[in-house]
Tab-separated table of C-alpha atoms in Angstrom:
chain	number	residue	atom	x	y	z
A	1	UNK	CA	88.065	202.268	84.655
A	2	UNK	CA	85.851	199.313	83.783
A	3	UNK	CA	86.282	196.276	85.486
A	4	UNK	CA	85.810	192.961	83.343
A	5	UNK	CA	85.513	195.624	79.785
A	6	UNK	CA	84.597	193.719	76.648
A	7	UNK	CA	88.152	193.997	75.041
A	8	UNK	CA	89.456	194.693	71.180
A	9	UNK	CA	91.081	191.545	69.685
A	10	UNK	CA	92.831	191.820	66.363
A	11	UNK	CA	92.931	188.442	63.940
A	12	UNK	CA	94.547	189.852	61.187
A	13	UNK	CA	98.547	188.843	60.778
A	14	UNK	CA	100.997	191.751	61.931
A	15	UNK	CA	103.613	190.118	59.554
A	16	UNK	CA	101.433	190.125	56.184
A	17	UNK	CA	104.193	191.802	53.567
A	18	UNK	CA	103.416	193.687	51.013
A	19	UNK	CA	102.327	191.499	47.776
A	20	UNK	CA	104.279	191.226	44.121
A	21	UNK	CA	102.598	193.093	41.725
A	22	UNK	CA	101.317	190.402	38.789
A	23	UNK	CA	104.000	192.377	36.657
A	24	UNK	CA	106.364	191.004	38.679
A	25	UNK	CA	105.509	187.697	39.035
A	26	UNK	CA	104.912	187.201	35.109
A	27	UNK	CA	108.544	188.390	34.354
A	28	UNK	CA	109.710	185.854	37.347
A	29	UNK	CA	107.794	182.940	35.653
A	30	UNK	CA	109.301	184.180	31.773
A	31	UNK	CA	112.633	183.804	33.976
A	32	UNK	CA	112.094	180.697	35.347
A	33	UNK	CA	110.638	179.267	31.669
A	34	UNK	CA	113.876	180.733	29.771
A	35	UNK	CA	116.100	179.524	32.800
A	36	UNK	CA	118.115	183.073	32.699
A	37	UNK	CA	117.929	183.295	36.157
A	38	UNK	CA	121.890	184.517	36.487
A	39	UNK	CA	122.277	188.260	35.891
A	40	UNK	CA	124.965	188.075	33.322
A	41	UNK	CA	123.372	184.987	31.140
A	42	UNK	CA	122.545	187.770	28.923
A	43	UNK	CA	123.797	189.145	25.710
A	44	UNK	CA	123.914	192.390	26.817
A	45	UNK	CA	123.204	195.052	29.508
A	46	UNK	CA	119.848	196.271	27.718
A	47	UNK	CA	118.603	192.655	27.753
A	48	UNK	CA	119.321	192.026	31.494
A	49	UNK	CA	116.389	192.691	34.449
A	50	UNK	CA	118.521	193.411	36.955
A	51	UNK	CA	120.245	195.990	35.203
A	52	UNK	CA	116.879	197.323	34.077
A	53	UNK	CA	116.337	197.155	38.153
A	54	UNK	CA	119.016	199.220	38.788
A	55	UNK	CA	118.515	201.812	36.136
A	56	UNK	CA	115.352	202.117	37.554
A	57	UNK	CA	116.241	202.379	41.470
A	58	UNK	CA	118.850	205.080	40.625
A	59	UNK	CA	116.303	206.792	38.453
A	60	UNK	CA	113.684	206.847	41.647
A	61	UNK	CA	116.709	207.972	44.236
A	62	UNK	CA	118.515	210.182	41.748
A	63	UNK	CA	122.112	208.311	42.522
A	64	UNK	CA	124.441	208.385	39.464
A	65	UNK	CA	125.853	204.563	39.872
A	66	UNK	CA	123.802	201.340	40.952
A	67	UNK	CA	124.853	198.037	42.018
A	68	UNK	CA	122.063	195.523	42.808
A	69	UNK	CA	123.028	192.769	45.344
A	70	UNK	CA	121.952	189.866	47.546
A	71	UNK	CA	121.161	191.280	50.653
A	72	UNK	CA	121.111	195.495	52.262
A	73	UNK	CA	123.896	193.857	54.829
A	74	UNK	CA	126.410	193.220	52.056
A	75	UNK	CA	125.858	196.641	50.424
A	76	UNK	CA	126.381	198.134	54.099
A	77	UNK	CA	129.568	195.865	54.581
A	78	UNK	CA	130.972	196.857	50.857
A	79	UNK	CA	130.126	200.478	51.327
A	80	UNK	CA	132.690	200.209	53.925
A	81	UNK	CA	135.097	198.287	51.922
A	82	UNK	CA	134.808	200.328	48.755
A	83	UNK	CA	135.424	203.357	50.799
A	84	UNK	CA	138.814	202.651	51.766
A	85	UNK	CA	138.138	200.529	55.765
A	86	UNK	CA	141.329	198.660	56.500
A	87	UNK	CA	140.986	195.990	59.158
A	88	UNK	CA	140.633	197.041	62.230
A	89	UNK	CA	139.645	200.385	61.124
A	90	UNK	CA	137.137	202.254	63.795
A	91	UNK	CA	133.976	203.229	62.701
A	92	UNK	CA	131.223	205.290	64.501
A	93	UNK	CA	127.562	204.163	64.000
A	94	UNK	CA	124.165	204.114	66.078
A	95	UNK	CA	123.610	202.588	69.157
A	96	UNK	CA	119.876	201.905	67.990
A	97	UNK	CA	119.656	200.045	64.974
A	98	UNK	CA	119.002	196.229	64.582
A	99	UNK	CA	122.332	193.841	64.639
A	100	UNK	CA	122.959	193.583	60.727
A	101	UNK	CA	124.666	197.095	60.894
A	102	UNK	CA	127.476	196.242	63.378
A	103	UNK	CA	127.640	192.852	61.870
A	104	UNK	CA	128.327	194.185	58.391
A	105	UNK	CA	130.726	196.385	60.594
A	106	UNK	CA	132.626	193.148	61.423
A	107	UNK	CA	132.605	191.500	58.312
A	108	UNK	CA	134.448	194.552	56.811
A	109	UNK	CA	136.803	193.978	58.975
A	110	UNK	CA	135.868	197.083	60.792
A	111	UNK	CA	135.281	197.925	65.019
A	112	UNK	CA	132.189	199.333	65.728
A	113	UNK	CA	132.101	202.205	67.952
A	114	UNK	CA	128.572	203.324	69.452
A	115	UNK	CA	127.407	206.720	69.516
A	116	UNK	CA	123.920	207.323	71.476
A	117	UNK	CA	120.893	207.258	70.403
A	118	UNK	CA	117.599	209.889	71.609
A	119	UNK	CA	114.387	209.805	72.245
A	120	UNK	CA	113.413	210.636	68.771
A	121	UNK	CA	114.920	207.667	67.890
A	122	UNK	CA	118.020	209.069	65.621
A	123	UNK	CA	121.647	209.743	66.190
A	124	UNK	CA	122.606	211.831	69.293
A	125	UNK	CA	124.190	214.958	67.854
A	126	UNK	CA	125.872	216.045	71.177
A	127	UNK	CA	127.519	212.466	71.660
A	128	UNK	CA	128.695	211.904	67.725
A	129	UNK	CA	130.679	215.540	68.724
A	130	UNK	CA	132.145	213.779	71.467
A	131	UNK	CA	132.851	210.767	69.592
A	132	UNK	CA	134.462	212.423	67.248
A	133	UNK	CA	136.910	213.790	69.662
A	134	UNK	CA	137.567	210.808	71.824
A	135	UNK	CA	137.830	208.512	68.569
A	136	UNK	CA	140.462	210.771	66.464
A	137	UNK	CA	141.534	208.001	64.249
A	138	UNK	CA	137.794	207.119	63.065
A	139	UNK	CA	137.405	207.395	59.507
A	140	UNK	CA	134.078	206.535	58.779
A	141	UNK	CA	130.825	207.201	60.234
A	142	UNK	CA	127.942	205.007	59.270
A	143	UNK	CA	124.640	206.461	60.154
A	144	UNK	CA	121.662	204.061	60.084
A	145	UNK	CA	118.212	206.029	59.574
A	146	UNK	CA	116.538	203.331	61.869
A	147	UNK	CA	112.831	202.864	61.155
A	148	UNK	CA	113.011	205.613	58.478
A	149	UNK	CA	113.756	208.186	61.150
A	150	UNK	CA	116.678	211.184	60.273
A	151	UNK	CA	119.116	212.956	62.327
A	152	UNK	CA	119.686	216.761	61.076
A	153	UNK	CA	121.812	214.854	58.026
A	154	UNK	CA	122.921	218.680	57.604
A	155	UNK	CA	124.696	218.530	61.108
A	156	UNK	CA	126.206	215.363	60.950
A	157	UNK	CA	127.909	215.952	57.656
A	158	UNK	CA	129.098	218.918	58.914
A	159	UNK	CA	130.551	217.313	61.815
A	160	UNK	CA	131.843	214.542	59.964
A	161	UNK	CA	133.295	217.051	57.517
A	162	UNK	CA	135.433	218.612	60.785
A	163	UNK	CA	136.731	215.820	61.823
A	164	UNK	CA	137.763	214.547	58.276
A	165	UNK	CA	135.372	211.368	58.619
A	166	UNK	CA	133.598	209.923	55.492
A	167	UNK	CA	129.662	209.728	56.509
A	168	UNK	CA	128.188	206.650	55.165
A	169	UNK	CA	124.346	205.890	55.047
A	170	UNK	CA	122.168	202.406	55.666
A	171	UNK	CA	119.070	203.574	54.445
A	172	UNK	CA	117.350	200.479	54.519
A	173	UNK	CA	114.498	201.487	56.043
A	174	UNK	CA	114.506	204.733	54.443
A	175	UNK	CA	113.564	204.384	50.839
A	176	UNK	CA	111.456	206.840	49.834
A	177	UNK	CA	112.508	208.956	52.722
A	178	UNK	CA	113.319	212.867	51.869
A	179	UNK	CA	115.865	215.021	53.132
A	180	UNK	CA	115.002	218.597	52.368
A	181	UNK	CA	113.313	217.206	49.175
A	182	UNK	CA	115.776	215.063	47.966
A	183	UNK	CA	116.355	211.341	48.396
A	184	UNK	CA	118.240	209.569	51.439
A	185	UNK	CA	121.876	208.604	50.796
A	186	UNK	CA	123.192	211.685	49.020
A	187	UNK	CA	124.322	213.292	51.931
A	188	UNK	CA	127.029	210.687	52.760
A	189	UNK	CA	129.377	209.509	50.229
A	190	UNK	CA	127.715	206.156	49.684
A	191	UNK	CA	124.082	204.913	50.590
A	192	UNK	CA	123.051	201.317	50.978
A	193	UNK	CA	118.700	200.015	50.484
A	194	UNK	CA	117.239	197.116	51.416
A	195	UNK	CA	114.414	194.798	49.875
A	196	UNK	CA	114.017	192.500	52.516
A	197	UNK	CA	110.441	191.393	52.867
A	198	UNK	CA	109.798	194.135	56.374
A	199	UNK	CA	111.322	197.022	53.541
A	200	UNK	CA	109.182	198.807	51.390
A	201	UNK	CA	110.423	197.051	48.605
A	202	UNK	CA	110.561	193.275	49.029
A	203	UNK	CA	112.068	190.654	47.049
A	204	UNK	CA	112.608	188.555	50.042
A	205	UNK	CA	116.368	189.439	50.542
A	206	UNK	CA	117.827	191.916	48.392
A	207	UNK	CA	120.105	195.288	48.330
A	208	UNK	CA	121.068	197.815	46.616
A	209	UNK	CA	124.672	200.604	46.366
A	210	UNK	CA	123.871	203.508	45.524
A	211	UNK	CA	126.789	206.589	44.964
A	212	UNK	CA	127.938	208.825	42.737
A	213	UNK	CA	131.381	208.283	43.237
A	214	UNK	CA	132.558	206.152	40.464
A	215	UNK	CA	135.802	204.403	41.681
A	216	UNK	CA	133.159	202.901	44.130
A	217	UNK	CA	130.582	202.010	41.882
A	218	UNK	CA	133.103	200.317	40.066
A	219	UNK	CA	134.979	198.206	43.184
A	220	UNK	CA	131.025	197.141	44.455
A	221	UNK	CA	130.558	195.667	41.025
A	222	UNK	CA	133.853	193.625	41.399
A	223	UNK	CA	133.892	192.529	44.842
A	224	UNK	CA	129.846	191.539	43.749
A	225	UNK	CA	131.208	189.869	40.909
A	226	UNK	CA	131.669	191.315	37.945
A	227	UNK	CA	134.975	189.020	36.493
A	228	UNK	CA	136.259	188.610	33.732
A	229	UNK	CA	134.660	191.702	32.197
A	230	UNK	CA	131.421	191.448	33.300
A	231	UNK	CA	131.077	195.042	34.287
A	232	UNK	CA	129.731	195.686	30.528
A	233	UNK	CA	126.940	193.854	31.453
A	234	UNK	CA	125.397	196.593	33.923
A	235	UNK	CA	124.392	199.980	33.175
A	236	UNK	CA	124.570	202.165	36.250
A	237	UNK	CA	128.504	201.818	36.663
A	238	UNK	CA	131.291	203.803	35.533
A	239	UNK	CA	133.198	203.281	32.086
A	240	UNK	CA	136.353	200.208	31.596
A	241	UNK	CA	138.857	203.199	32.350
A	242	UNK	CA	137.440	202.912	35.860
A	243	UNK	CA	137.654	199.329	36.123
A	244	UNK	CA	141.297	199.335	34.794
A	245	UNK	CA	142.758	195.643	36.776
A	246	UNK	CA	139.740	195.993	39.458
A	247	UNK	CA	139.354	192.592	38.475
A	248	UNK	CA	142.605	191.018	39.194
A	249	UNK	CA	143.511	193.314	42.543
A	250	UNK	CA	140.257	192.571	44.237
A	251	UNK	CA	138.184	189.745	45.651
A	252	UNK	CA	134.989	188.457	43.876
A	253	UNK	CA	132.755	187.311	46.391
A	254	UNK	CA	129.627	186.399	44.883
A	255	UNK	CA	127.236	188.515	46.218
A	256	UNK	CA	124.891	189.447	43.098
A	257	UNK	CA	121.233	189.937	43.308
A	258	UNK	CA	119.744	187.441	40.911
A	259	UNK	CA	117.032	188.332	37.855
A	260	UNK	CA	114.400	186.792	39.756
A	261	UNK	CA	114.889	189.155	42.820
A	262	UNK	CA	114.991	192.022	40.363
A	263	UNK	CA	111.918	190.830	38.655
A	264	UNK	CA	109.585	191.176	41.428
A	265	UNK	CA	111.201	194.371	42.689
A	266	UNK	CA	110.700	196.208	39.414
A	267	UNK	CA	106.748	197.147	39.969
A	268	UNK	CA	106.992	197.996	43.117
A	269	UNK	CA	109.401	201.212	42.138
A	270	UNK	CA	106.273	202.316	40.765
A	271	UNK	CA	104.286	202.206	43.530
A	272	UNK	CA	106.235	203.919	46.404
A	273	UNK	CA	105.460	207.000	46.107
A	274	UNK	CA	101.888	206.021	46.121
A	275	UNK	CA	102.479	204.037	49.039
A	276	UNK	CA	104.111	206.620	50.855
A	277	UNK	CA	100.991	208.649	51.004
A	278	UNK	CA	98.771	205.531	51.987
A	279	UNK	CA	101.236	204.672	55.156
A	280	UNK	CA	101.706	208.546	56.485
A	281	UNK	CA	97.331	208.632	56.420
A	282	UNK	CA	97.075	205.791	58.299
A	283	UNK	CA	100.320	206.676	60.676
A	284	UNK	CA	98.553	210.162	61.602
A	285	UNK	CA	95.457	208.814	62.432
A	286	UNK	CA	97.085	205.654	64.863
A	287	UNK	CA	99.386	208.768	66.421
A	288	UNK	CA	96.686	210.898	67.056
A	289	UNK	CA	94.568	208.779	68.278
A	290	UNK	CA	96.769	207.362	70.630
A	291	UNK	CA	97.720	210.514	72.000
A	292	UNK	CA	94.602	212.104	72.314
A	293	UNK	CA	94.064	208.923	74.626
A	294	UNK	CA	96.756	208.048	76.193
A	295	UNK	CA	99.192	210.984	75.745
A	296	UNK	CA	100.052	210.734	79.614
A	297	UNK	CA	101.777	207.199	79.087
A	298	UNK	CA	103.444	207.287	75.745
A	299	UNK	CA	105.046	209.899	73.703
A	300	UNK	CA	105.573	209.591	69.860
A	301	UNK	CA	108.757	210.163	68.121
A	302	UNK	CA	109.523	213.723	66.933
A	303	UNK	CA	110.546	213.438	63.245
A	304	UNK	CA	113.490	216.130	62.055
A	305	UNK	CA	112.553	219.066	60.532
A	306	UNK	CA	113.233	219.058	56.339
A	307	UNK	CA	112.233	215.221	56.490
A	308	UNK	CA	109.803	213.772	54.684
A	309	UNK	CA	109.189	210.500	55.842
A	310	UNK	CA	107.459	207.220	55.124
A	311	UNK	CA	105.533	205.675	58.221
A	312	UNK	CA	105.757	201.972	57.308
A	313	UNK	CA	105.583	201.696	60.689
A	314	UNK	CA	104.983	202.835	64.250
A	315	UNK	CA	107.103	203.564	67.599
A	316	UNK	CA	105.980	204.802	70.644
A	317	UNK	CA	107.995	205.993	74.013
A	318	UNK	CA	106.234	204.324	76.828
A	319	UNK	CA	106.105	206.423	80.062
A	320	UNK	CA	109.087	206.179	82.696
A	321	UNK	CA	106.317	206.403	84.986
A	322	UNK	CA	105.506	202.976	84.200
A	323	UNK	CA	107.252	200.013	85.568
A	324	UNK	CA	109.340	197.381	84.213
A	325	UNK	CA	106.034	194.900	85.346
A	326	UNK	CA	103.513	197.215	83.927
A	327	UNK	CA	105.420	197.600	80.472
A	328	UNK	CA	105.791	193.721	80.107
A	329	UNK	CA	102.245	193.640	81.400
A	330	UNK	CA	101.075	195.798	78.527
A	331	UNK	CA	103.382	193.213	76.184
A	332	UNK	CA	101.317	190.624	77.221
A	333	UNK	CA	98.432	192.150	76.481
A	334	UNK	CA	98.879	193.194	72.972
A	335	UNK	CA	99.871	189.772	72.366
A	336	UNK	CA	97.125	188.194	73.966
A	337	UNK	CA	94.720	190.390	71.620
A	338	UNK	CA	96.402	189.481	68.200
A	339	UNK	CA	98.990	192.281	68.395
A	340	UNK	CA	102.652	191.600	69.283
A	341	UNK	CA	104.432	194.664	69.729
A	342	UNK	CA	107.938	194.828	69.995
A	343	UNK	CA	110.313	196.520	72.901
A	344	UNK	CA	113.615	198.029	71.253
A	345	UNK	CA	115.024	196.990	75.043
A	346	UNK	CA	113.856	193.299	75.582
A	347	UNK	CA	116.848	191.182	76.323
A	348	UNK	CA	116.306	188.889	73.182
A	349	UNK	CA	115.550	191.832	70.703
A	350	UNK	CA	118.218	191.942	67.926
A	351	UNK	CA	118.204	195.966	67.894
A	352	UNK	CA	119.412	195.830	71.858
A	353	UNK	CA	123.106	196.415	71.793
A	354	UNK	CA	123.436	194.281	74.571
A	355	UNK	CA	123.313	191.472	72.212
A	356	UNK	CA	126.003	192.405	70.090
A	357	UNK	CA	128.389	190.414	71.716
A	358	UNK	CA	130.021	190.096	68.267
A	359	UNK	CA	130.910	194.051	68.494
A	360	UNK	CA	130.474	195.089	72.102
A	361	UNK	CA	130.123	198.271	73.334
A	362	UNK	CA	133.167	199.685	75.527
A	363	UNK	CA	131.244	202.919	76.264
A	364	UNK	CA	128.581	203.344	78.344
A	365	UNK	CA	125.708	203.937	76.453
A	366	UNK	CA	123.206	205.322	79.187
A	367	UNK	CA	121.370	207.427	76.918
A	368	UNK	CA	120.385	204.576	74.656
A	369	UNK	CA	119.483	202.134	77.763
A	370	UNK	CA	116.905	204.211	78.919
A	371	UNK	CA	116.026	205.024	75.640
A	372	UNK	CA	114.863	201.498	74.214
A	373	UNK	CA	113.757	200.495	77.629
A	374	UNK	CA	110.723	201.869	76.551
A	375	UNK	CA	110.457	202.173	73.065
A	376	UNK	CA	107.966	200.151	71.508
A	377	UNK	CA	107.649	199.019	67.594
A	378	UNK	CA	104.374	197.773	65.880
A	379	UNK	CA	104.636	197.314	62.001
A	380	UNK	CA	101.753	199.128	59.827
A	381	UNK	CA	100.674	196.820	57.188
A	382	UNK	CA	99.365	198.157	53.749
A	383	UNK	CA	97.526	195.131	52.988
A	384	UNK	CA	95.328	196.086	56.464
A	385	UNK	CA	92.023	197.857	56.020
A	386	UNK	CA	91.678	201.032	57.300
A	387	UNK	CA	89.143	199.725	60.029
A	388	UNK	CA	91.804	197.545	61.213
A	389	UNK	CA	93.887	200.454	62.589
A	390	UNK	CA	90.750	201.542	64.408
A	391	UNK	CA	91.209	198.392	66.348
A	392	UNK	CA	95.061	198.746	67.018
A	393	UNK	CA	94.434	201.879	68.588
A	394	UNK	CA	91.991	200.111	70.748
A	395	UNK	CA	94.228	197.051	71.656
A	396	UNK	CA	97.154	199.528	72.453
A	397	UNK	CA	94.847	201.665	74.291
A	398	UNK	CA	93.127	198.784	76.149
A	399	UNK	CA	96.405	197.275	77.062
A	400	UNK	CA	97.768	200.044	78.482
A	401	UNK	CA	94.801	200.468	80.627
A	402	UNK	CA	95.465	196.842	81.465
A	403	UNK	CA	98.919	196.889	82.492
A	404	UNK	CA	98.390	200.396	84.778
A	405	UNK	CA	94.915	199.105	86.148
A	406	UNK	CA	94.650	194.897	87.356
A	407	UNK	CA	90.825	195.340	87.352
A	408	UNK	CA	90.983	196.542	83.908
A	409	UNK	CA	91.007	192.236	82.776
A	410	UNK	CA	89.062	190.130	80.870
């Protein structure tokens, strides 16, 4: 190695989201000028944008019924709720995923229990089995497709289907995601998307149910608020038979996604697919760079075979061979050169279940530990030029140099 190297530096915001398309922001400001900000201050469902937004989400994920709503955590806790979770009800669910999921666990009333996750980043198939058996009077098991990544979705419904337990899906990171060509979310009974500014679709905070199970459609749209019959003002929800006294047997808790939400939202349906392609070219040439360099230190996530994904970002394994110094060392580093990277296993990161002291883990989890000791997370911008992903291979690459050499420093 070089000592004293001229080093990579990277000025360009890791953060930048992805911008509303001027479609979007013109309907906002007609919004904003009319004042019909509230989803039902309409006359009808044809006239109102967010039930345009759902028609249109359903349309893209090919899910019968729709409900648009605040946030992706409140679609994940009413999923729960709409399925039939009674307090205290046990529910299986990823070890790796970030802290919404087991909080949305709690909030439904629900007890989280942890089932491991590998070094591919998805849902240990051997420990959901034993999960399964140990937990007999688990119901439900939610399955969060973390960072886009899938599980064999054919084996764990299949499992789930043995042991009489409803599979649930938080696909918030996985819209426009494929499971042997079709949509995320159709193999469990009900699917949850985000559009949270990180998400591939961002309105800032926003969510959407998706199912095809009408009795659920119809409960989300009540417990979101649809009183009084309000329910005629959507589109993608079952017929009044459905909704029968809905109304007067459940709680409304106010958790509606608002016009201007849907407003910026609707463009960028149009774009994903588009998108898609644009994130996977730029994700194969980081990964192969990086491993053509420095495939004897990090490893790169093994995505299931029949996915399709969408590489909105990036996660690397780190080397075991490295120590817990030389992986904080190469933290520093990236920082220092304009890119933060992320470890899954820091104590302050909100996807370590040690910090879930809201919904502990009783089990070991060893599995997991070792896991996200190592597992790093960098975010892919689109608005970055390709040349800038020439230079986060080099900071990564440099850094890692770094942290494994001390003469390798600026």
């Amino acid at each position: 190695l070089l000592t004293n190297p001229t080093r990579t530096t990277i000025s360009r915001d890791i953060k930048t989201p992805d911008p509303v398309p001027q479609a979007g922001i013109d309907e906002a400001v007609e919004l904003m000028t009319s004042g019909r900000m509230y989803r039902y201050n309409v006359k009808d469902a044809a006239s109102s944008t967010v039930s345009k937004c759902e028609v249109e989400i359903a349309a893209y994920t090919g899910h019968k019924y729709c409900v648009a709503l605040n946030s992706c955590g409140s679609a994940i806790m009413l999923m729960m709720k709409c399925a039939g979770l009674q307090p205290g009800d046990e529910v299986l669910s990823n070890a790796f995923t970030f802290g919404a999921v087991p909080s949305a666990i709690e909030h439904a009333g629900g007890k989280a229990v942890y089932v491991e996750s590998d070094y591919n980043h998805v849902m240990d198939m051997d420990d959901l089995e034993k999960k399964l058996v140990e937990y007999p009077n688990c119901k439900m098991c939610l399955i969060s497709h973390m960072r886009g990544k899938l599980a064999d979705m054919d084996a764990v419904k299949d499992a789930c289907d043995r042991h009489g337990v409803t599979l649930l899906e938080d696909c918030a990171h996985s819209l426009g995601v494929l499971w042997n060509g079709q949509h995320t979310g159709h193999i469990g009974k009900v699917a949850a998307i985000s559009a949270q500014s990180y998400k591939m679709i961002n309105s800032g905070e926003g969510g959407f149910l998706l199912t095809d199970d009408a009795e659920i459609a119809a409960k989300c749209a009540v417990y979101a608020g649809a009183y009084e019959g309000l329910a005629s003002k959507h589109t993608t929800v079952p017929g009044p038979e459905v909704f029968a006294d809905l109304p007067v047997r459940i709680p409304n808790y106010s958790v509606r996604m608002s016009a201007l939400a849907a407003a910026v939202i609707r463009p960028q349906i149009l774009t994903l697919d588009a998108r898609r392609e644009k994130y996977n070219r730029r994700y194969a040439f980081v990964t192969e760079k990086l491993v053509e360099r420095k495939g004897n230190l990090l490893s790169i996530p093994v995505n299931t075979p029949g996915m399709t994904p969408v590489h909105d970002s990036l996660q690397i394994n780190l080397s075991h061979d490295l120590t817990d110094e030389q992986v904080q060392k190469f933290l520093d580093e990236t920082a220092t050169h304009g890119l933060p990277v992320e470890l899954f296993g820091h104590p302050s990161n909100a996807r370590n279940f040690v910090n879930w002291g809201f919904a502990p883990a009783e089990d070991p989890l060893p599995l997991t530990s070792k896991m996200i000791s190592r597992a790093c997370d960098v975010r892919l911008p689109l608005m970055w030029d390709d040349e800038d992903f020439e230079d986060m291979v080099d900071v990564l690459c440099e850094s890692l140099d770094a942290a494994v050499d001390e003469q390798y420093m600026e």
